[in-house]
CSV table of C-alpha atoms in Angstrom, one decimal:
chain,number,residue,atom,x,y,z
A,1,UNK,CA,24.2,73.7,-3.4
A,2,UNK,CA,20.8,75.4,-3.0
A,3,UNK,CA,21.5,79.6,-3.6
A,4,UNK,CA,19.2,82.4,-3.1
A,5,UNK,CA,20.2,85.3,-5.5
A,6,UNK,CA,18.2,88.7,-4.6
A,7,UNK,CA,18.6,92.8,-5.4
A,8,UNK,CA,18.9,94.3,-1.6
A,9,UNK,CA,16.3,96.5,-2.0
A,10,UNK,CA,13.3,95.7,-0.3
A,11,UNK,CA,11.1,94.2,-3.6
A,12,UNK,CA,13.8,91.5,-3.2
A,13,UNK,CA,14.4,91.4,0.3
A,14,UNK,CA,10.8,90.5,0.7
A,15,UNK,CA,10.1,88.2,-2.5
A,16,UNK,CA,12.6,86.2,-0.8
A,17,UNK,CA,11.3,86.7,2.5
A,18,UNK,CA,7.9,85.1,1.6
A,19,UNK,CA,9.5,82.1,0.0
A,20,UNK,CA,11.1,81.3,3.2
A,21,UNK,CA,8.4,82.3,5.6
A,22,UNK,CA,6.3,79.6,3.1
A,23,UNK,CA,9.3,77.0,3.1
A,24,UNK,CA,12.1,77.5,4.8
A,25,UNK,CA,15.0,76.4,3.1
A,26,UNK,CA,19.1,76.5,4.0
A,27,UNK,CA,20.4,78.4,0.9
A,28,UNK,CA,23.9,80.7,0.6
A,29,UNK,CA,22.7,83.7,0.0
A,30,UNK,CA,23.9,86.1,-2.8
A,31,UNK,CA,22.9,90.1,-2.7
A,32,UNK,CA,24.6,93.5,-2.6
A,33,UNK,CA,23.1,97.0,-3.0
A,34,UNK,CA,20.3,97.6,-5.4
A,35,UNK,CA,22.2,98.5,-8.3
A,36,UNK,CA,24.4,95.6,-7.9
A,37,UNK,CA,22.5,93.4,-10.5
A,38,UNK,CA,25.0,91.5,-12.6
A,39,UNK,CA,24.7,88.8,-9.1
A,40,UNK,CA,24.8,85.9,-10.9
A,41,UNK,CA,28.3,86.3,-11.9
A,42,UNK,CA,29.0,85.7,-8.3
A,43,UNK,CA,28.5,81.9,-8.0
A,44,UNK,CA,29.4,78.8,-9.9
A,45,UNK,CA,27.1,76.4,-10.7
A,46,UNK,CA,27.2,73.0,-10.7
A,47,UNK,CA,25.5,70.1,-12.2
A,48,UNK,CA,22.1,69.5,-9.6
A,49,UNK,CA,22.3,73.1,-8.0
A,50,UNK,CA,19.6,75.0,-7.0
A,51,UNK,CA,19.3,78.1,-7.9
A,52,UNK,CA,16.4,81.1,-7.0
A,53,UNK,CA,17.0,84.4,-8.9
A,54,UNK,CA,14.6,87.2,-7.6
A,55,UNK,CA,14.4,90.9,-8.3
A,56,UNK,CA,17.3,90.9,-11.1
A,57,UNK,CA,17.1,91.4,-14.6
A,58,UNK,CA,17.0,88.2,-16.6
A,59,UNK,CA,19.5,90.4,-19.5
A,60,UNK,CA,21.6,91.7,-17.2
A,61,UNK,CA,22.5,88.7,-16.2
A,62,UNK,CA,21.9,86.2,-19.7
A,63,UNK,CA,25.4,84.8,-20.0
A,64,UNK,CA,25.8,83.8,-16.8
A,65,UNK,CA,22.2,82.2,-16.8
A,66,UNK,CA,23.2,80.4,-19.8
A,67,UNK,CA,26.0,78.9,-18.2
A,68,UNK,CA,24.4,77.6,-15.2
A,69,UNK,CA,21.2,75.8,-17.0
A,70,UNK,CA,24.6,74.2,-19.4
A,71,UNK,CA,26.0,73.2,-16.5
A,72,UNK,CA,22.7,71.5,-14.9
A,73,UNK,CA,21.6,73.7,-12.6
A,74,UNK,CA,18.0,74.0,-11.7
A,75,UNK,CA,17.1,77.8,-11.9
A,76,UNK,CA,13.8,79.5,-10.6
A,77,UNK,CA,14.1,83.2,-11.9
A,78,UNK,CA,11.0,85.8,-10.6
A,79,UNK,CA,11.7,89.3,-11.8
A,80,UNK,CA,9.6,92.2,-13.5
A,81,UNK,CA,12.6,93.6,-15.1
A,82,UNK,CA,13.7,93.6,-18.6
A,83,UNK,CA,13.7,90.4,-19.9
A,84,UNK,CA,15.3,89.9,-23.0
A,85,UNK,CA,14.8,86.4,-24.8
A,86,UNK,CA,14.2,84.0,-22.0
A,87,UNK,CA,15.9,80.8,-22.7
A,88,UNK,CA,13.2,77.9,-23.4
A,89,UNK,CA,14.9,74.9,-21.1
A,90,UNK,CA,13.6,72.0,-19.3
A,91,UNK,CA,15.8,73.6,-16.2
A,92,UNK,CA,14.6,76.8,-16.4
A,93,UNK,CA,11.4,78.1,-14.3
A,94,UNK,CA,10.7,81.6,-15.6
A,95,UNK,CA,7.9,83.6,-13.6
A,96,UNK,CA,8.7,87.3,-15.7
A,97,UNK,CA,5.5,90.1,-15.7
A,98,UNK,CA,7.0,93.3,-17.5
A,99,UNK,CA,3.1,95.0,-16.3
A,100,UNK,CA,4.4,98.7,-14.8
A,101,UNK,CA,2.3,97.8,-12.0
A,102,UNK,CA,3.7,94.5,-10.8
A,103,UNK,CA,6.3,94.2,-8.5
A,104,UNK,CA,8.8,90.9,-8.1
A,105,UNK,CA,6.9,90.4,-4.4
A,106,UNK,CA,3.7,90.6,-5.9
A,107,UNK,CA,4.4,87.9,-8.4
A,108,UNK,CA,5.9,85.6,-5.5
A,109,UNK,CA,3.0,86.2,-3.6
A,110,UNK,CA,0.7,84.8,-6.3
A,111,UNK,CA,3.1,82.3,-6.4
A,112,UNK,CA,2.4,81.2,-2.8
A,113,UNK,CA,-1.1,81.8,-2.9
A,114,UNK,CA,-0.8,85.1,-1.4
A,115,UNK,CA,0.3,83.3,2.4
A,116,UNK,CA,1.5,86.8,3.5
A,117,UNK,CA,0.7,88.6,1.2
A,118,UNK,CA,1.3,92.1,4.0
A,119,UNK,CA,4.7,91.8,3.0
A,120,UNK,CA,4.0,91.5,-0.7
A,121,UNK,CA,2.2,95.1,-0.2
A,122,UNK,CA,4.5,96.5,1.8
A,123,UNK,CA,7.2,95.5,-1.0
A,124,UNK,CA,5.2,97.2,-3.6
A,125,UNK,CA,5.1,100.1,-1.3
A,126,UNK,CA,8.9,100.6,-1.1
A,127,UNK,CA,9.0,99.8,-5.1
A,128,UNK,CA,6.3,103.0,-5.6
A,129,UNK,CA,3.7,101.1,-6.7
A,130,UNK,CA,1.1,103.2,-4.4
A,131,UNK,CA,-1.8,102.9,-6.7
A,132,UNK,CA,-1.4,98.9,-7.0
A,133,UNK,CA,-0.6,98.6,-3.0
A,134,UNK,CA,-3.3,100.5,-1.8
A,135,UNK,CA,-5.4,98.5,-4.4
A,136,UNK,CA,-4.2,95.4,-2.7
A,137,UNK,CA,-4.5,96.9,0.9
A,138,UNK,CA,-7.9,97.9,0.0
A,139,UNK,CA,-8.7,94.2,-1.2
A,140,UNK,CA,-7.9,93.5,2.6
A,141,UNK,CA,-10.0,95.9,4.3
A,142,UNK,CA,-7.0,97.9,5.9
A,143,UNK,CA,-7.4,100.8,7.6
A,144,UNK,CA,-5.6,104.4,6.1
A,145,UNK,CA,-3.4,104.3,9.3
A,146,UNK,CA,-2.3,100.1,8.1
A,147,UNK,CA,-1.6,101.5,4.9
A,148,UNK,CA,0.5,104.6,6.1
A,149,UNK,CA,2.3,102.2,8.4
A,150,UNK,CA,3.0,99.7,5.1
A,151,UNK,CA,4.3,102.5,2.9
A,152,UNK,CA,6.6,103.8,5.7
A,153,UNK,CA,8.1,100.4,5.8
A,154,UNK,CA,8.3,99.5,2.5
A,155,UNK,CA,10.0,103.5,1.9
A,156,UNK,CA,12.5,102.4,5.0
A,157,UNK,CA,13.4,98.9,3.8
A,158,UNK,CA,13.6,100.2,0.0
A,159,UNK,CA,16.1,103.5,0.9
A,160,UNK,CA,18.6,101.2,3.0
A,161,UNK,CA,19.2,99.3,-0.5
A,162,UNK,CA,21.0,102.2,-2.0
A,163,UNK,CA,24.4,103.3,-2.0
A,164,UNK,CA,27.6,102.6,-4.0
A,165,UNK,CA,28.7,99.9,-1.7
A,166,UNK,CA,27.5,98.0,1.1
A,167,UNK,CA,29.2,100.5,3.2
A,168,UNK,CA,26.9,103.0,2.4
A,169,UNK,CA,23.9,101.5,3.9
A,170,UNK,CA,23.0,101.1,7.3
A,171,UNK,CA,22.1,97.2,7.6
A,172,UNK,CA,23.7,94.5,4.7
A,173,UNK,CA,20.8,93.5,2.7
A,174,UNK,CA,21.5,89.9,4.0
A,175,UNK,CA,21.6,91.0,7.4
A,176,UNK,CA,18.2,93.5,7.2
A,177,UNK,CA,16.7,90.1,5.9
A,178,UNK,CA,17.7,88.4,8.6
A,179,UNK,CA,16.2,90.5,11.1
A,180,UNK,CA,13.0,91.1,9.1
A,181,UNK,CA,12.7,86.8,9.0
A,182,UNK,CA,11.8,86.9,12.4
A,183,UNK,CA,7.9,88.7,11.5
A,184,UNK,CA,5.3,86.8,9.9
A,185,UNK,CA,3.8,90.1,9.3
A,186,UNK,CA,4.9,93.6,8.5
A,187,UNK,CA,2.5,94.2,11.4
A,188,UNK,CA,4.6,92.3,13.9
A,189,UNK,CA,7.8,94.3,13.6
A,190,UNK,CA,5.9,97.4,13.3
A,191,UNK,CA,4.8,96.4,16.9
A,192,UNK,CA,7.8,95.4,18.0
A,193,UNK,CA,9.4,98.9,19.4
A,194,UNK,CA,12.9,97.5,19.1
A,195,UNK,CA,12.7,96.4,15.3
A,196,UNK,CA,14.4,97.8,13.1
A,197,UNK,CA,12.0,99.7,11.3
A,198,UNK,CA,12.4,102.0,14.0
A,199,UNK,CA,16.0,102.4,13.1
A,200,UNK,CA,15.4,102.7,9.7
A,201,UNK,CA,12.7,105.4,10.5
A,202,UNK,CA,15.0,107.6,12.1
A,203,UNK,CA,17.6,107.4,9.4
A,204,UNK,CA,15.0,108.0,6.7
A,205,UNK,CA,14.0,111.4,8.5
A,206,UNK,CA,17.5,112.4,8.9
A,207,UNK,CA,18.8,111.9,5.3
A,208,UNK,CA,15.6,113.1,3.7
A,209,UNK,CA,15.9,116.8,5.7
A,210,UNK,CA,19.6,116.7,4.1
A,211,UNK,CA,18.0,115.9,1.0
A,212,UNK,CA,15.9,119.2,1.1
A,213,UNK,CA,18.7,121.3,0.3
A,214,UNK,CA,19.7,119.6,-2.9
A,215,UNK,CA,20.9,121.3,-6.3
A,216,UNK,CA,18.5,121.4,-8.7
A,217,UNK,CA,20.7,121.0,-12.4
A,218,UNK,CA,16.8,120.9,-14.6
A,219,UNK,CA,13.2,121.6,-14.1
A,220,UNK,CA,10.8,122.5,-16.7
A,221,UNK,CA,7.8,121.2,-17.4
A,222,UNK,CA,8.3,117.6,-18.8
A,223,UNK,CA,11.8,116.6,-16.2
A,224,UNK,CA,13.8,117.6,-13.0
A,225,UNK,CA,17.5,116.7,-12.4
A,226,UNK,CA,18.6,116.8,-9.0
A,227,UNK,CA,22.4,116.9,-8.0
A,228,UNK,CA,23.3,115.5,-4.2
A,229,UNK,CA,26.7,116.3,-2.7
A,230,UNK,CA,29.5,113.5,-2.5
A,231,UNK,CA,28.2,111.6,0.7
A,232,UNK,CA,27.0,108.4,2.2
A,233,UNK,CA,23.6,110.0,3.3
A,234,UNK,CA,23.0,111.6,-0.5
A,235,UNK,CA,23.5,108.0,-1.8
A,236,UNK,CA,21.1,106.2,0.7
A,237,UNK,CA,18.3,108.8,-0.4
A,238,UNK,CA,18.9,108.5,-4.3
A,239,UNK,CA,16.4,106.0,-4.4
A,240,UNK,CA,13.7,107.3,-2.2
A,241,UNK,CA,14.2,110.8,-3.2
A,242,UNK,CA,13.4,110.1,-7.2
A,243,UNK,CA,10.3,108.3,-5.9
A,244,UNK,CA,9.3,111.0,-3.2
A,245,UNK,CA,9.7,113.5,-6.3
A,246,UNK,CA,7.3,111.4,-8.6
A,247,UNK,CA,5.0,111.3,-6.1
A,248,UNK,CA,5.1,115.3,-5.6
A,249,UNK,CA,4.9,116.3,-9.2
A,250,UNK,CA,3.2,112.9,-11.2
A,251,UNK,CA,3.3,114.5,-14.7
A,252,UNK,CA,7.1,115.0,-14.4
A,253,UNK,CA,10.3,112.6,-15.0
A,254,UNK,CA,13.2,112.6,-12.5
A,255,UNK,CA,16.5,112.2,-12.0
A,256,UNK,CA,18.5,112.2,-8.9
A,257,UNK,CA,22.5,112.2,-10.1
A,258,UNK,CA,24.8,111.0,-7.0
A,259,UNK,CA,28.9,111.0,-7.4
A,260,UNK,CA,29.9,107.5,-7.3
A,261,UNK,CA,32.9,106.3,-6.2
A,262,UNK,CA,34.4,105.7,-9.5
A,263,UNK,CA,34.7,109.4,-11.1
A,264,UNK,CA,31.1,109.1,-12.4
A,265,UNK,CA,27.6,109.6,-11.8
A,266,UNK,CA,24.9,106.9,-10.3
A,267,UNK,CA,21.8,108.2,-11.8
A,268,UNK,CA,18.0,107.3,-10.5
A,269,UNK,CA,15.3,108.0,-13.2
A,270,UNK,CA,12.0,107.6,-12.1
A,271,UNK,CA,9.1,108.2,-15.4
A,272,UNK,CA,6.1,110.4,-14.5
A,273,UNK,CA,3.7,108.9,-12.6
A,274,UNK,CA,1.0,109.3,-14.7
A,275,UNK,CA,3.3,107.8,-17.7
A,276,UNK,CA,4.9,105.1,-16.2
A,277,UNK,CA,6.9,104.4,-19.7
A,278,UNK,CA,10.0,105.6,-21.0
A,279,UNK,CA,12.9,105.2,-17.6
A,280,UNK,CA,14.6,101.7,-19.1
A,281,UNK,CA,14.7,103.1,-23.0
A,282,UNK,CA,16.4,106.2,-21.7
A,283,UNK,CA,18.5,104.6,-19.9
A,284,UNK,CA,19.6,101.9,-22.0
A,285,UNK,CA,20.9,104.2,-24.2
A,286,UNK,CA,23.6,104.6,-22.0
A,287,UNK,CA,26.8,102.1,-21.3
A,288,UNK,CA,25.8,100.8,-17.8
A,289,UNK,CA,21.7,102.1,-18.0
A,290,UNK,CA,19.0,99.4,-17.3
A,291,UNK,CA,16.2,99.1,-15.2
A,292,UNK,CA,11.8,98.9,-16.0
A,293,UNK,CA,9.6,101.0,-17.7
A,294,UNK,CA,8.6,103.2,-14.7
A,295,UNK,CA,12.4,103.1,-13.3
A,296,UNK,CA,15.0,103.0,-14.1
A,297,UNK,CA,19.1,104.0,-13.9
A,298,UNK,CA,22.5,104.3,-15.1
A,299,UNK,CA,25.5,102.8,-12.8
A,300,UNK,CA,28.1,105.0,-14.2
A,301,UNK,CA,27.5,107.7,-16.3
A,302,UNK,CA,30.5,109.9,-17.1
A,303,UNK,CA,30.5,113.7,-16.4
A,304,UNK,CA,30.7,114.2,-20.2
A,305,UNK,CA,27.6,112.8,-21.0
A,306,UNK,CA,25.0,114.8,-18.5
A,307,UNK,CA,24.3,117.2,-20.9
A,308,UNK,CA,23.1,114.6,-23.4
A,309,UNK,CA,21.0,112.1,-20.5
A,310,UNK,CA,19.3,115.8,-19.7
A,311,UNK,CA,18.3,115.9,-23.3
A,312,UNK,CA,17.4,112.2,-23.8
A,313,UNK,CA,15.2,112.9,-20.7
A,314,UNK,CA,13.3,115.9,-21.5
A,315,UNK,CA,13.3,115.1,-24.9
A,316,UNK,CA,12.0,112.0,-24.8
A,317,UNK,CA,8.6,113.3,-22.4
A,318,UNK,CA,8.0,116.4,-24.7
């Protein structure tokens, strides 16, 4: 069996995307909405599988890793996540870059010697890497309105990732995939009036005016904690919203906090921009936290525990 394990989001949407475009391959595929990371747990590997893992932490998901190079898997694993101790194996390909400025897509792109390497950008666009996309961009001689266009996509692709279930979101990540395959280029689909980033672009602008209106729980000088209402919409923009927040006031850490459907918080920390450090080691402190240095988030955190991840937070940035 040949598998092809990705975060929904659009980093691994499109590091996946690029190794098809570059070699198309029949593969099951294996995704879910971004948070849903543990994905390896999904499958059982057997002796001469093939295995891709992009866009996941390695950590999150050691065991399970363990168990498939046992069982003679081969395994390909491209992530900029915490890492943990990689396993030195013979089966094992490791392509791991912990930099706060690389993005899984941008590390398969070097990979592939950079074959389409607009999508790589427009990935780092939807992961907030601005500074590093327009770098790239720049390195390409695109024009500000290419570069808008890119960071709209990337925003769209990256926002229909989140949620606590597929449910949530507007296309599966599987099935947004799919209908991105179809372009070479970001270019092409933003041409193409009946793609989907059009959809995506309406929904964006819809959630996002809900999102105007949201509680604020913190803000000082060093953090802001925003509280969304229980809904669908509030859960699609808790992604988008941390990174839209960053990008508004750079010196500060966010947090967006979304009910999730278990009695419990989903919480989005993004680090200040100008300090990407910090979101995974606050996080981490926290039963189901994980994530990067520059973001980061907790799956569940109890009702109990705000007060002390708005301390951790501020804390930490003082």
């Amino acid at each position: 069996m040949k598998y092809d394990i990705f975060n929904g989001d659009a980093d691994g949407i499109i590091a996946l995307l690029q190794l098809q475009l570059a070699n198309p391959t029949d593969t099951v595929k294996v995704t879910g909405v971004k948070r849903d990371i543990q994905l390896m747990k999904k499958i059982t590997p057997q002796e001469g599988d093939c295995i891709r893992v992009l866009d996941i932490s390695m950590e999150k998901n050691m065991s399970e890793l363990h168990e498939a190079l046992s069982a003679g898997a081969r395994v390909m694993y491209v992530d900029h996540h915490k890492a943990g101790d990689i396993p030195a194996h013979a089966n094992l390909f490791a392509h791991i870059d912990l930099d706060a400025n690389m993005c899984t897509s941008l590390i398969v792109s070097d990979l592939i010697d950079k074959q389409f390497h607009l999508w790589a950008i427009t990935a780092a666009y939807g992961d907030n890497l601005f500074a590093k996309a327009d770098s790239e961009a720049d390195k390409l001689n695109l024009s500000d309105l290419q570069k808008s266009q890119l960071k709209a996509f990337g925003t769209y692709i990256n926002y229909n990732g989140y949620g606590s279930e597929v449910a949530d979101l507007h296309f599966a990540p599987e099935e947004l995939y799919e209908l991105l395959l179809q372009y070479k280029s970001p270019f092409d689909a933003i041409n193409d009036k009946k793609s989907v980033y059009y959809t995506l672009e309406l929904a964006y602008k819809a959630d996002m005016e809900k999102a105007a209106n949201a509680q604020v729980v913190h803000d000082c000088d060093t953090a802001k904690v925003i509280l969304l209402e229980d809904a669908a919409w509030a859960r699609r923009v808790s992604g988008v919203l941390g990174n839209d927040l960053a990008n508004q006031s750079p010196n500060k850490a966010h947090a967006v906090f979304t009910f999730n459907n278990k009695g419990s918080y989903l919480v989005s920390v993004r680090a200040p921009l100008n300090n990407k450090q910090g979101a995974v080691d606050i996080c981490s402190k926290f039963a189901t936290g994980g994530g990067r240095a520059a973001a980061a988030g907790i799956n569940e955190l109890p009702k109990s525990q705000v007060e002390s991840f708005v301390e951790e937070l501020v804390g930490y940035y003082k």
